[in-house]
């Protein structure tokens, strides 16, 4: 399987070191990674960007749900990686082994 056909959408808020471990577990193994942030007040957004991850910052004027975050991330991933065949959704406090 070509890695460029696999993408990851990670979602979270104020994940800190957990997010770093999450993103490190997937970044080198897939075509593209999108992190969807739901209003973090820590350095989660800056961390994700520093790791080369595309970031979507949700408009918090609209009600937040995990489903909304995943859908926003999926839409961005499809624009970044049009040839995508597989998407792995992961919460920012989890690692993919």
mmCIF file with all atom_site columns, C-alpha atoms in Angstrom:
data_model
loop_
_atom_site.group_PDB
_atom_site.id
_atom_site.type_symbol
_atom_site.label_atom_id
_atom_site.label_alt_id
_atom_site.label_comp_id
_atom_site.label_asym_id
_atom_site.label_entity_id
_atom_site.label_seq_id
_atom_site.pdbx_PDB_ins_code
_atom_site.Cartn_x
_atom_site.Cartn_y
_atom_site.Cartn_z
_atom_site.occupancy
_atom_site.B_iso_or_equiv
_atom_site.pdbx_formal_charge
_atom_site.auth_seq_id
_atom_site.auth_comp_id
_atom_site.auth_asym_id
_atom_site.auth_atom_id
_atom_site.pdbx_PDB_model_num
ATOM 1  C CA . UNK A 1 1  ? 0.000   0.000  0.000  1.00 0.00 ? 1  UNK A CA 1
ATOM 2  C CA . UNK A 1 2  ? 1.316   3.453  -0.865 1.00 0.00 ? 2  UNK A CA 1
ATOM 3  C CA . UNK A 1 3  ? 1.527   5.669  2.207  1.00 0.00 ? 3  UNK A CA 1
ATOM 4  C CA . UNK A 1 4  ? 0.389   8.705  0.220  1.00 0.00 ? 4  UNK A CA 1
ATOM 5  C CA . UNK A 1 5  ? -3.101  7.232  0.035  1.00 0.00 ? 5  UNK A CA 1
ATOM 6  C CA . UNK A 1 6  ? -3.467  7.183  3.833  1.00 0.00 ? 6  UNK A CA 1
ATOM 7  C CA . UNK A 1 7  ? -4.332  10.259 5.886  1.00 0.00 ? 7  UNK A CA 1
ATOM 8  C CA . UNK A 1 8  ? -4.916  10.964 9.560  1.00 0.00 ? 8  UNK A CA 1
ATOM 9  C CA . UNK A 1 9  ? -7.315  13.351 11.263 1.00 0.00 ? 9  UNK A CA 1
ATOM 10 C CA . UNK A 1 10 ? -6.489  14.043 14.913 1.00 0.00 ? 10 UNK A CA 1
ATOM 11 C CA . UNK A 1 11 ? -8.828  16.090 17.087 1.00 0.00 ? 11 UNK A CA 1
ATOM 12 C CA . UNK A 1 12 ? -8.264  17.662 20.457 1.00 0.00 ? 12 UNK A CA 1
ATOM 13 C CA . UNK A 1 13 ? -8.169  20.527 22.899 1.00 0.00 ? 13 UNK A CA 1
ATOM 14 C CA . UNK A 1 14 ? -5.339  21.392 25.289 1.00 0.00 ? 14 UNK A CA 1
ATOM 15 C CA . UNK A 1 15 ? -3.628  18.060 24.681 1.00 0.00 ? 15 UNK A CA 1
ATOM 16 C CA . UNK A 1 16 ? -0.042  19.267 25.256 1.00 0.00 ? 16 UNK A CA 1
ATOM 17 C CA . UNK A 1 17 ? 2.490   16.426 25.459 1.00 0.00 ? 17 UNK A CA 1
ATOM 18 C CA . UNK A 1 18 ? -0.210  13.880 24.652 1.00 0.00 ? 18 UNK A CA 1
ATOM 19 C CA . UNK A 1 19 ? -0.697  15.573 21.276 1.00 0.00 ? 19 UNK A CA 1
ATOM 20 C CA . UNK A 1 20 ? 3.016   15.485 20.572 1.00 0.00 ? 20 UNK A CA 1
ATOM 21 C CA . UNK A 1 21 ? 3.083   11.723 21.178 1.00 0.00 ? 21 UNK A CA 1
ATOM 22 C CA . UNK A 1 22 ? -0.065  11.271 19.089 1.00 0.00 ? 22 UNK A CA 1
ATOM 23 C CA . UNK A 1 23 ? 1.282   13.165 16.095 1.00 0.00 ? 23 UNK A CA 1
ATOM 24 C CA . UNK A 1 24 ? 4.723   11.569 16.351 1.00 0.00 ? 24 UNK A CA 1
ATOM 25 C CA . UNK A 1 25 ? 3.059   8.163  16.164 1.00 0.00 ? 25 UNK A CA 1
ATOM 26 C CA . UNK A 1 26 ? 1.559   8.915  12.745 1.00 0.00 ? 26 UNK A CA 1
ATOM 27 C CA . UNK A 1 27 ? 3.435   11.711 10.964 1.00 0.00 ? 27 UNK A CA 1
ATOM 28 C CA . UNK A 1 28 ? 6.125   9.617  9.292  1.00 0.00 ? 28 UNK A CA 1
ATOM 29 C CA . UNK A 1 29 ? 3.764   6.830  8.273  1.00 0.00 ? 29 UNK A CA 1
ATOM 30 C CA . UNK A 1 30 ? 1.065   8.560  6.222  1.00 0.00 ? 30 UNK A CA 1
ATOM 31 C CA . UNK A 1 31 ? 0.590   10.946 3.327  1.00 0.00 ? 31 UNK A CA 1
ATOM 32 C CA . UNK A 1 32 ? -0.896  13.781 5.358  1.00 0.00 ? 32 UNK A CA 1
ATOM 33 C CA . UNK A 1 33 ? -2.017  14.636 8.891  1.00 0.00 ? 33 UNK A CA 1
ATOM 34 C CA . UNK A 1 34 ? -4.630  17.204 9.900  1.00 0.00 ? 34 UNK A CA 1
ATOM 35 C CA . UNK A 1 35 ? -5.090  18.358 13.492 1.00 0.00 ? 35 UNK A CA 1
ATOM 36 C CA . UNK A 1 36 ? -8.459  19.908 14.344 1.00 0.00 ? 36 UNK A CA 1
ATOM 37 C CA . UNK A 1 37 ? -8.320  22.105 17.431 1.00 0.00 ? 37 UNK A CA 1
ATOM 38 C CA . UNK A 1 38 ? -11.362 23.052 19.453 1.00 0.00 ? 38 UNK A CA 1
ATOM 39 C CA . UNK A 1 39 ? -10.184 26.187 21.195 1.00 0.00 ? 39 UNK A CA 1
ATOM 40 C CA . UNK A 1 40 ? -7.006  25.190 22.983 1.00 0.00 ? 40 UNK A CA 1
ATOM 41 C CA . UNK A 1 41 ? -5.510  27.703 25.367 1.00 0.00 ? 41 UNK A CA 1
ATOM 42 C CA . UNK A 1 42 ? -2.183  25.869 25.565 1.00 0.00 ? 42 UNK A CA 1
ATOM 43 C CA . UNK A 1 43 ? 0.407   25.497 22.810 1.00 0.00 ? 43 UNK A CA 1
ATOM 44 C CA . UNK A 1 44 ? -1.345  22.611 21.005 1.00 0.00 ? 44 UNK A CA 1
ATOM 45 C CA . UNK A 1 45 ? -1.839  24.552 17.748 1.00 0.00 ? 45 UNK A CA 1
ATOM 46 C CA . UNK A 1 46 ? 1.759   25.811 17.652 1.00 0.00 ? 46 UNK A CA 1
ATOM 47 C CA . UNK A 1 47 ? 3.047   22.324 18.473 1.00 0.00 ? 47 UNK A CA 1
ATOM 48 C CA . UNK A 1 48 ? 1.092   20.715 15.642 1.00 0.00 ? 48 UNK A CA 1
ATOM 49 C CA . UNK A 1 49 ? 2.262   23.358 13.174 1.00 0.00 ? 49 UNK A CA 1
ATOM 50 C CA . UNK A 1 50 ? 5.877   22.932 14.295 1.00 0.00 ? 50 UNK A CA 1
ATOM 51 C CA . UNK A 1 51 ? 5.575   19.225 13.480 1.00 0.00 ? 51 UNK A CA 1
ATOM 52 C CA . UNK A 1 52 ? 4.469   20.024 9.913  1.00 0.00 ? 52 UNK A CA 1
ATOM 53 C CA . UNK A 1 53 ? 0.832   19.125 10.547 1.00 0.00 ? 53 UNK A CA 1
ATOM 54 C CA . UNK A 1 54 ? -1.960  21.048 8.847  1.00 0.00 ? 54 UNK A CA 1
ATOM 55 C CA . UNK A 1 55 ? -4.174  22.683 11.488 1.00 0.00 ? 55 UNK A CA 1
ATOM 56 C CA . UNK A 1 56 ? -7.886  23.521 11.431 1.00 0.00 ? 56 UNK A CA 1
ATOM 57 C CA . UNK A 1 57 ? -8.985  25.832 14.232 1.00 0.00 ? 57 UNK A CA 1
ATOM 58 C CA . UNK A 1 58 ? -12.724 25.465 14.728 1.00 0.00 ? 58 UNK A CA 1
ATOM 59 C CA . UNK A 1 59 ? -14.942 28.523 14.963 1.00 0.00 ? 59 UNK A CA 1
ATOM 60 C CA . UNK A 1 60 ? -16.183 28.226 18.522 1.00 0.00 ? 60 UNK A CA 1
ATOM 61 C CA . UNK A 1 61 ? -19.225 30.371 17.774 1.00 0.00 ? 61 UNK A CA 1
ATOM 62 C CA . UNK A 1 62 ? -20.754 27.157 16.439 1.00 0.00 ? 62 UNK A CA 1
ATOM 63 C CA . UNK A 1 63 ? -21.443 24.318 18.875 1.00 0.00 ? 63 UNK A CA 1
ATOM 64 C CA . UNK A 1 64 ? -18.502 21.942 19.159 1.00 0.00 ? 64 UNK A CA 1
ATOM 65 C CA . UNK A 1 65 ? -18.873 18.184 18.812 1.00 0.00 ? 65 UNK A CA 1
ATOM 66 C CA . UNK A 1 66 ? -16.311 15.509 18.097 1.00 0.00 ? 66 UNK A CA 1
ATOM 67 C CA . UNK A 1 67 ? -18.264 14.637 14.944 1.00 0.00 ? 67 UNK A CA 1
ATOM 68 C CA . UNK A 1 68 ? -18.014 18.218 13.684 1.00 0.00 ? 68 UNK A CA 1
ATOM 69 C CA . UNK A 1 69 ? -14.263 18.218 14.320 1.00 0.00 ? 69 UNK A CA 1
ATOM 70 C CA . UNK A 1 70 ? -13.780 14.921 12.501 1.00 0.00 ? 70 UNK A CA 1
ATOM 71 C CA . UNK A 1 71 ? -15.872 16.101 9.542  1.00 0.00 ? 71 UNK A CA 1
ATOM 72 C CA . UNK A 1 72 ? -13.946 19.392 9.269  1.00 0.00 ? 72 UNK A CA 1
ATOM 73 C CA . UNK A 1 73 ? -10.677 17.465 9.378  1.00 0.00 ? 73 UNK A CA 1
ATOM 74 C CA . UNK A 1 74 ? -11.850 14.978 6.773  1.00 0.00 ? 74 UNK A CA 1
ATOM 75 C CA . UNK A 1 75 ? -12.831 17.810 4.407  1.00 0.00 ? 75 UNK A CA 1
ATOM 76 C CA . UNK A 1 76 ? -9.407  19.459 4.808  1.00 0.00 ? 76 UNK A CA 1
ATOM 77 C CA . UNK A 1 77 ? -7.629  16.133 4.334  1.00 0.00 ? 77 UNK A CA 1
ATOM 78 C CA . UNK A 1 78 ? -9.525  15.500 1.090  1.00 0.00 ? 78 UNK A CA 1
ATOM 79 C CA . UNK A 1 79 ? -8.381  18.886 -0.226 1.00 0.00 ? 79 UNK A CA 1
ATOM 80 C CA . UNK A 1 80 ? -4.765  18.253 0.790  1.00 0.00 ? 80 UNK A CA 1
ATOM 81 C CA . UNK A 1 81 ? -4.630  14.661 -0.415 1.00 0.00 ? 81 UNK A CA 1
ATOM 82 C CA . UNK A 1 82 ? -7.140  14.196 -3.259 1.00 0.00 ? 82 UNK A CA 1
ATOM 83 C CA . UNK A 1 83 ? -5.935  10.649 -3.978 1.00 0.00 ? 83 UNK A CA 1
ATOM 84 C CA . UNK A 1 84 ? -6.740  9.550  -0.410 1.00 0.00 ? 84 UNK A CA 1
ATOM 85 C CA . UNK A 1 85 ? -8.052  6.025  -0.021 1.00 0.00 ? 85 UNK A CA 1
ATOM 86 C CA . UNK A 1 86 ? -7.984  5.543  3.762  1.00 0.00 ? 86 UNK A CA 1
ATOM 87 C CA . UNK A 1 87 ? -8.507  7.872  6.719  1.00 0.00 ? 87 UNK A CA 1
ATOM 88 C CA . UNK A 1 88 ? -7.589  7.112  10.321 1.00 0.00 ? 88 UNK A CA 1
ATOM 89 C CA . UNK A 1 89 ? -9.382  9.233  12.894 1.00 0.00 ? 89 UNK A CA 1
ATOM 90 C CA . UNK A 1 90 ? -7.616  9.545  16.237 1.00 0.00 ? 90 UNK A CA 1
ATOM 91 C CA . UNK A 1 91 ? -8.137  11.573 19.396 1.00 0.00 ? 91 UNK A CA 1
ATOM 92 C CA . UNK A 1 92 ? -5.231  13.816 20.324 1.00 0.00 ? 92 UNK A CA 1
ATOM 93 C CA . UNK A 1 93 ? -4.609  11.933 23.555 1.00 0.00 ? 93 UNK A CA 1
ATOM 94 C CA . UNK A 1 94 ? -4.079  8.591  21.793 1.00 0.00 ? 94 UNK A CA 1
ATOM 95 C CA . UNK A 1 95 ? -1.168  7.023  19.945 1.00 0.00 ? 95 UNK A CA 1
ATOM 96 C CA . UNK A 1 96 ? -1.375  4.775  16.895 1.00 0.00 ? 96 UNK A CA 1
ATOM 97 C CA . UNK A 1 97 ? 0.752   1.649  17.264 1.00 0.00 ? 97 UNK A CA 1
#
